GROMACS .gro file of C-alpha atoms in nm:
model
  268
    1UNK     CA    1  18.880  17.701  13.891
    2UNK     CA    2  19.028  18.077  13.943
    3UNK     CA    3  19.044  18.002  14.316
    4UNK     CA    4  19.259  17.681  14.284
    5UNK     CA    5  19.467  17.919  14.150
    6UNK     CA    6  19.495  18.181  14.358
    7UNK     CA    7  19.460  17.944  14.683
    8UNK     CA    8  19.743  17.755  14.480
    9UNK     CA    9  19.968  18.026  14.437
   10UNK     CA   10  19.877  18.244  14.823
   11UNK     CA   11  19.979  17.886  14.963
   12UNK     CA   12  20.345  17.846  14.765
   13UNK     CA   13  20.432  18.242  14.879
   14UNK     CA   14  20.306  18.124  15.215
   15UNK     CA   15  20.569  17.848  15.182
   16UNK     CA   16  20.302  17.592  15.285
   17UNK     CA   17  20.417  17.261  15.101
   18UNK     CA   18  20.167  17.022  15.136
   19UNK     CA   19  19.825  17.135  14.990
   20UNK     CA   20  19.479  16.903  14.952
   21UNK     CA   21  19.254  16.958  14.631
   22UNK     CA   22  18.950  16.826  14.867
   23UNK     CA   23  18.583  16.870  14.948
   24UNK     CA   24  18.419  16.932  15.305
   25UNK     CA   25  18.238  16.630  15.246
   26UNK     CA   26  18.589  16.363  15.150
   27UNK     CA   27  18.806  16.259  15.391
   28UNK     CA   28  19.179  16.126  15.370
   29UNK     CA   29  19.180  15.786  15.522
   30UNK     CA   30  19.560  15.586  15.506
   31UNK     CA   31  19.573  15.250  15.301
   32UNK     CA   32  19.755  14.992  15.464
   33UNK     CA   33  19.739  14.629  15.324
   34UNK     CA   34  19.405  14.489  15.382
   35UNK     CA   35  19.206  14.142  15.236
   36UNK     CA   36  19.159  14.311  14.921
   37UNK     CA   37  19.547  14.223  14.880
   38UNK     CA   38  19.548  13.864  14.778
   39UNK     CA   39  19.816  13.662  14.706
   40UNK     CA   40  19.915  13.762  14.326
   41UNK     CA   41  19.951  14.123  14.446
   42UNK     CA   42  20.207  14.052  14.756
   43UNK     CA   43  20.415  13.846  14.486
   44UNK     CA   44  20.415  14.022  14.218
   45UNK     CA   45  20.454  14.421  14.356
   46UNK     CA   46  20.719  14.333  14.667
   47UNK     CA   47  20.922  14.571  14.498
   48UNK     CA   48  20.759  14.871  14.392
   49UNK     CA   49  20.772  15.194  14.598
   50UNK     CA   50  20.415  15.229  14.711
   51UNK     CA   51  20.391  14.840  14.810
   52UNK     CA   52  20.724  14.932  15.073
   53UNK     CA   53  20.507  15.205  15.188
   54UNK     CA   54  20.208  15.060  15.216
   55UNK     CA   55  20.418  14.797  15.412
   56UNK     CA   56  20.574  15.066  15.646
   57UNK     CA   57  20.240  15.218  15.734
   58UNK     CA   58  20.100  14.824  15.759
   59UNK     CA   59  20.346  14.774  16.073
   60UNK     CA   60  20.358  15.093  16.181
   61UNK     CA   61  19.999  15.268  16.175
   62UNK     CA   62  19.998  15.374  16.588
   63UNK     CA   63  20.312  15.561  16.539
   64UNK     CA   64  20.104  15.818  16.328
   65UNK     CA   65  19.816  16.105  16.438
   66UNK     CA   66  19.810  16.295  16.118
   67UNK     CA   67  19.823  16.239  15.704
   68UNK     CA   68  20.152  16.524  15.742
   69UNK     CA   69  20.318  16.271  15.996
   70UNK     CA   70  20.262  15.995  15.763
   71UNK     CA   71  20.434  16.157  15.467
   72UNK     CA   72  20.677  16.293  15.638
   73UNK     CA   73  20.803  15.971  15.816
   74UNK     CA   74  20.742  15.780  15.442
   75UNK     CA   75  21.000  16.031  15.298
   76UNK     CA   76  21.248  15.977  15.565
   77UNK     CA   77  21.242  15.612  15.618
   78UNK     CA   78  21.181  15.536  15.230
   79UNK     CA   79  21.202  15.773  14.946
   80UNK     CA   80  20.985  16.131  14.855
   81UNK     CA   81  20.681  16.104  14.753
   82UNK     CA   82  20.513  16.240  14.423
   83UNK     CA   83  20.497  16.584  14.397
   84UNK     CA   84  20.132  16.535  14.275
   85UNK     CA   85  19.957  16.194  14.403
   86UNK     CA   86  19.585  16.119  14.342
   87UNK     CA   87  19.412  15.952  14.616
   88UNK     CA   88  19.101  15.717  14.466
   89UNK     CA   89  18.723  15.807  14.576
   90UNK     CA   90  18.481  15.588  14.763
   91UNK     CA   91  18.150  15.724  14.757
   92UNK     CA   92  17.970  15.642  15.092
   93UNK     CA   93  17.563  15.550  15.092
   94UNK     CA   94  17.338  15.717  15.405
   95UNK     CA   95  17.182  15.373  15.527
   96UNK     CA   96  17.339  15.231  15.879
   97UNK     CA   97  17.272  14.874  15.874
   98UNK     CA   98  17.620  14.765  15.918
   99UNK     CA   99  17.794  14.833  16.321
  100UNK     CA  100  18.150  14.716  16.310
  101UNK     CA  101  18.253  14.550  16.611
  102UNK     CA  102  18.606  14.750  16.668
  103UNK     CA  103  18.399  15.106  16.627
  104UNK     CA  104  18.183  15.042  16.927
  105UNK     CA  105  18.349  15.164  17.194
  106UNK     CA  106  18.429  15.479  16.959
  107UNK     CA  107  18.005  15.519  16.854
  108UNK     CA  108  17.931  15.464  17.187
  109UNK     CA  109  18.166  15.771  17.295
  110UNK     CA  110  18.011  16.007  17.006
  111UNK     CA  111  17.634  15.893  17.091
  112UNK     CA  112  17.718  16.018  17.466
  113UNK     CA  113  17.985  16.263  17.441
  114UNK     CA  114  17.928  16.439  17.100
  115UNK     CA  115  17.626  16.528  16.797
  116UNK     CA  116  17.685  16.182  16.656
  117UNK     CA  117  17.410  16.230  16.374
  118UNK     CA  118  17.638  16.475  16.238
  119UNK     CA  119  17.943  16.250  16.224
  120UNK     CA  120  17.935  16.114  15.892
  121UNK     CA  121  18.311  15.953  15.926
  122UNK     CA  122  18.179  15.737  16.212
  123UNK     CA  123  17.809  15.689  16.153
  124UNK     CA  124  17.811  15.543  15.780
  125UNK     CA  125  17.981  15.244  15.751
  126UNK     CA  126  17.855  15.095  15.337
  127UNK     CA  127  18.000  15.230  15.070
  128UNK     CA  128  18.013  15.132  14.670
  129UNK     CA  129  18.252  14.865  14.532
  130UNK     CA  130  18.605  14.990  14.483
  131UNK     CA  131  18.526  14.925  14.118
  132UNK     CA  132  18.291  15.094  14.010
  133UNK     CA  133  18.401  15.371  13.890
  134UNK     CA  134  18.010  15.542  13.789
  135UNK     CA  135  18.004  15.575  14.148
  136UNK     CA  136  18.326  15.677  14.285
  137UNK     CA  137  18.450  15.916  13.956
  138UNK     CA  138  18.728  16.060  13.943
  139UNK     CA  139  19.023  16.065  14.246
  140UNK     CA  140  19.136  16.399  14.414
  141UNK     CA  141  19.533  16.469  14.501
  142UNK     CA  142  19.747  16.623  14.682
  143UNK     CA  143  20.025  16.825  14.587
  144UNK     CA  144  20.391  16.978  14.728
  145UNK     CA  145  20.359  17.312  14.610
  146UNK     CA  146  20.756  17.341  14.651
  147UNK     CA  147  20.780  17.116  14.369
  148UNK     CA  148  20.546  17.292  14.107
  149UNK     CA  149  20.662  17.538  13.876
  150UNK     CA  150  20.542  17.921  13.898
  151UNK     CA  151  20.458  17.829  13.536
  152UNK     CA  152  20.187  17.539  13.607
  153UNK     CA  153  20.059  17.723  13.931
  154UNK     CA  154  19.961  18.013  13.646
  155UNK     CA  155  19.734  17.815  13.483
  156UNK     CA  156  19.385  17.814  13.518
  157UNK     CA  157  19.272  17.432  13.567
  158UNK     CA  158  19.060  17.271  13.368
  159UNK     CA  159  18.936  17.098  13.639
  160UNK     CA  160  19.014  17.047  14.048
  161UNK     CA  161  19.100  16.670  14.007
  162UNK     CA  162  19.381  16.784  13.718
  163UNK     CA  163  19.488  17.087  13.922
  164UNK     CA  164  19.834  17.129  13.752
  165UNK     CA  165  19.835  16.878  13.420
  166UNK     CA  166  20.212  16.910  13.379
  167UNK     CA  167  20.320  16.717  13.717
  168UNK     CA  168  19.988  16.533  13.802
  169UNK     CA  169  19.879  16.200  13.618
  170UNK     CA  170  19.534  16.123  13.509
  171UNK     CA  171  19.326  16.117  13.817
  172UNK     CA  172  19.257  15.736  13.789
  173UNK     CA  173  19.440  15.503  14.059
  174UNK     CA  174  19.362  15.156  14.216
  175UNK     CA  175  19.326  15.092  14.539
  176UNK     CA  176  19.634  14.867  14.548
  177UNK     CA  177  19.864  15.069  14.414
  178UNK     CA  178  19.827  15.423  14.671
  179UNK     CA  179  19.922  15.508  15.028
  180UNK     CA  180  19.622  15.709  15.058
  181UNK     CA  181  19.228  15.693  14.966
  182UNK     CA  182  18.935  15.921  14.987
  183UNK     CA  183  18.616  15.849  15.167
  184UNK     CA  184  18.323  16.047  14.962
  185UNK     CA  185  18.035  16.100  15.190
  186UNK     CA  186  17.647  16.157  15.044
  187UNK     CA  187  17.584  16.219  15.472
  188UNK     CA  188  17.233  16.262  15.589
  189UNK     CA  189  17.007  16.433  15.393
  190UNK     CA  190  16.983  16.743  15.598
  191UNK     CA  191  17.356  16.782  15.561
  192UNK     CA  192  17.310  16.697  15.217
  193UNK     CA  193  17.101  16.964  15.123
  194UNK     CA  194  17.229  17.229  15.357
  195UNK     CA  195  17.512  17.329  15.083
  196UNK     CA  196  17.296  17.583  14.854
  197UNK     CA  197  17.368  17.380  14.500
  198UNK     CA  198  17.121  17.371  14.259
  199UNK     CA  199  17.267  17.002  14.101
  200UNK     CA  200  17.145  16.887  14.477
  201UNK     CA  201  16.778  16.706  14.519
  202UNK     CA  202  16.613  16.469  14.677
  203UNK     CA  203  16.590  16.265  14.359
  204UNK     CA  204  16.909  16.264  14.340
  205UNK     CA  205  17.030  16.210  14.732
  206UNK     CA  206  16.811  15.904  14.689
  207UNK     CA  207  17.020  15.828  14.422
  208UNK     CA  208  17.347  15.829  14.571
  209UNK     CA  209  17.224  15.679  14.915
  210UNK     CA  210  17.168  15.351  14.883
  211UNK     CA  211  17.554  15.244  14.781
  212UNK     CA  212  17.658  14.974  15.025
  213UNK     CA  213  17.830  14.656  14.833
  214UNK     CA  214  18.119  14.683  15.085
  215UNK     CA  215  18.174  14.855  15.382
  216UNK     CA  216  18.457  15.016  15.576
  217UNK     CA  217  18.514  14.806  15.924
  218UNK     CA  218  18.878  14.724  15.830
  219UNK     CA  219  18.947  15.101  15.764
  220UNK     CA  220  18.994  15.165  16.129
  221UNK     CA  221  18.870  15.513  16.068
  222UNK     CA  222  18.671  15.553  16.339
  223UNK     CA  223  18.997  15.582  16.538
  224UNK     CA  224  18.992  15.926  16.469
  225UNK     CA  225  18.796  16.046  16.750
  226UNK     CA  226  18.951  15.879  17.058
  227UNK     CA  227  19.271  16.058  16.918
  228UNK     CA  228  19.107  16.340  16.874
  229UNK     CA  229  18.974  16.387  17.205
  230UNK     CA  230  19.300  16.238  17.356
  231UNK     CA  231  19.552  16.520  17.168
  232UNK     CA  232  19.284  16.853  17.291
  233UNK     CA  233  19.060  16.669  17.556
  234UNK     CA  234  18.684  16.624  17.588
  235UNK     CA  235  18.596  16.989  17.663
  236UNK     CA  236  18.776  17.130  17.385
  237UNK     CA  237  18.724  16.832  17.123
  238UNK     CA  238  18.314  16.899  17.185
  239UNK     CA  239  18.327  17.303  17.104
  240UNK     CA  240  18.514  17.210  16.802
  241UNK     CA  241  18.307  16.906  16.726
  242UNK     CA  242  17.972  16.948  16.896
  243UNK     CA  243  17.777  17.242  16.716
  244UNK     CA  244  17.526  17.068  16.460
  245UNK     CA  245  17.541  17.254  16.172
  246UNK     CA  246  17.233  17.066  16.019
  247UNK     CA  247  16.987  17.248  16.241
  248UNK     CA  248  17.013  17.567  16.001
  249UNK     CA  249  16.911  17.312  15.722
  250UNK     CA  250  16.853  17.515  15.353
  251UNK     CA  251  16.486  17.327  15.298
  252UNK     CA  252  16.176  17.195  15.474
  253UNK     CA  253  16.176  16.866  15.288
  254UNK     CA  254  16.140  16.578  15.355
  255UNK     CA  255  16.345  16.287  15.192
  256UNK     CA  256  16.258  16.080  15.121
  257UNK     CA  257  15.896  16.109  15.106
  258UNK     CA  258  15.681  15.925  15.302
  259UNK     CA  259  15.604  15.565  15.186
  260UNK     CA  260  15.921  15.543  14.952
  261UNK     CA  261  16.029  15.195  14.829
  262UNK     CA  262  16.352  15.175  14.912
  263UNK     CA  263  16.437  14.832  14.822
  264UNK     CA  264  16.426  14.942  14.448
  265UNK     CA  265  16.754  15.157  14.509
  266UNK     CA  266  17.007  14.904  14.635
  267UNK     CA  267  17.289  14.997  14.487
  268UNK     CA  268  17.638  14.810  14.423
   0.00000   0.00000   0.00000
C-alpha cells in the first residue's frame, strides 16, 4: 500500500498522466459492443457517454495499437474521460479446450516463432461468467494523475483497487457500461507458482483453473502479437518475448498430482 503511494506520487512529479493500478498477471483488453449487448441495452443507453465510446471504438478498433491511443483519440473525438475509471476483472481458467477460429493464424505464429506455453494472453481462451463476481472480485483502474489532488495522492490506500477514495468509485462496474476490461490470468501452473507467495498452492491453482463458462474468441485479443511483431519486427519482438521465464520455476511439484479427477472442478 506505501508503494502505491510513492509510485503514485514519483509518477505525478514525473508528469506521467496516465497510470495503471495492475498486476503482471491482468491485462487491459478494449470493450467494443459485442453479443452480450442485446437489444434493451442499444435502446435504452444510446445516449450515455460510455455507450458513444464504446460505439467509436466499435467502428473504429484498427485505427488503434495502444490503450494510450485509445484514450487519447476518445477525449478528442468525444469528451475526457474519468479521472479514475475501474476496468471489471475476468478471471481466466488454465484448460485449452476451446481454439477460436480468427486466433489461428496468430497461435500458429507463436507455436513457430515464439515460447507459446508462456503466452497466457493467447494460449487460454475460457474464462468465468461475467457475473460472477466470487470469481472475478473486485475491478482494477486507471487513473490521470494530473487530475488527483496532492492531498489524495498522500494517503496511504486502503487497498490497490480504491487507490485514491476521493475521485475513484467503488471498484464494481458491468461489462456494459466500460470502455475497458481486465483479463485475470491463473496461467500455467509453473508460472503460477513461480511468484514466491505463500497464499499460492496447488490446492488452490486447482481451484481457480477450471473456470471456463465463456470464453474470449470475440475479444480479438490475440491481435496483439501480429502488431506486435509488425511495430519492432520478428527479431526484436522474440528477445523481448521469447525468454521463458517458467524454466527458473520456485517448486518441484507437480500439479496436479497424478490421477486427479478433474471433472469434479468444472467451474462456471
Amino acid at each position: 500500500k506505501g508503494f502505491v503511494t510513492a509510485c503514485s506520487e514519483l509518477m505525478k512529479k514525473r508528469r506521467v498522466r496516465w497510470v495503471v493500478y495492475t498486476d503482471n498477471d491482468e491485462f487491459i483488453v478494449l470493450n467494443p459492443f459485442s453479443k452480450d449487448d442485446d437489444e434493451a441495452y442499444h435502446s435504452l443507453y444510446s445516449n450515455n457517454a460510455t455507450y458513444l465510446m464504446r460505439k467509436f471504438l466499435t467502428y473504429n478498433m484498427s485505427g488503434f495499437n495502444t490503450v494510450l491511443d485509445v484514450i487519447n483519440e476518445i477525449e478528442r473525438v468525444i469528451e475526457p474521460i474519468p479521472s479514475c475509471t475501474v476496468m471489471p476483472r475476468l478471471r481466466f481458467g488454465a484448460t485449452e479446450k476451446v481454439s477460436c477460429t480468427k486466433a489461428k493464424d496468430v497461435d500458429h505464429l507463436a507455436k513457430t516463432n515464439y515460447d507459446y506455453p508462456s503466452m497466457s494472453t493467447l494460449r487460454y481462451k475460457q474464462h468465468a461468467g461475467k457475473a460472477n463476481f466470487e470469481a472475478n472480485k473486485y475491478g482494477k483502474v486507471f487513473v490521470d494523475l494530473s487530475r488527483i489532488s496532492n492531498d489524495s495522492l498522500a494517503k496511504i490506500p486502503k487497498n490497490v483497487h480504491r487507490p485514491f477514495k476521493t475521485e475513484c468509485p467503488f471498484a464494481v462496474k458491468w461489462f456494459h457500461d466500460v470502455l475497458f476490461s481486465i483479463n485475470h490470468y491463473t496461467a500455467s501452473w509453473e508460472r503460477y507458482i513461480h511468484r514466491l507467495d505463500g497464499r499460492r498452492s496447488c490446492e488452490k491453482w486447482i481451484d481457480l483453473a477450471y473456470f471456463d463458462k465463456e470464453n474470449s474468441c470475440d475479444q480479438l485479443i490475440h491481435h496483439w502479437l501480429p502488431q506486435f511483431e509488425s511495430m519492432f519486427g520478428r527479431e526484436k519482438a522474440q528477445y523481448l518475448l521469447g525468454v521463458d521465464q517458467t524454466k527458473q520455476a520456485a517448486s518441484n511439484e507437480t500439479c496436479p498430482p497424478e490421477g486427479y479427477n478433474f471433472k469434479k472442478h468444472r467451474r462456471k
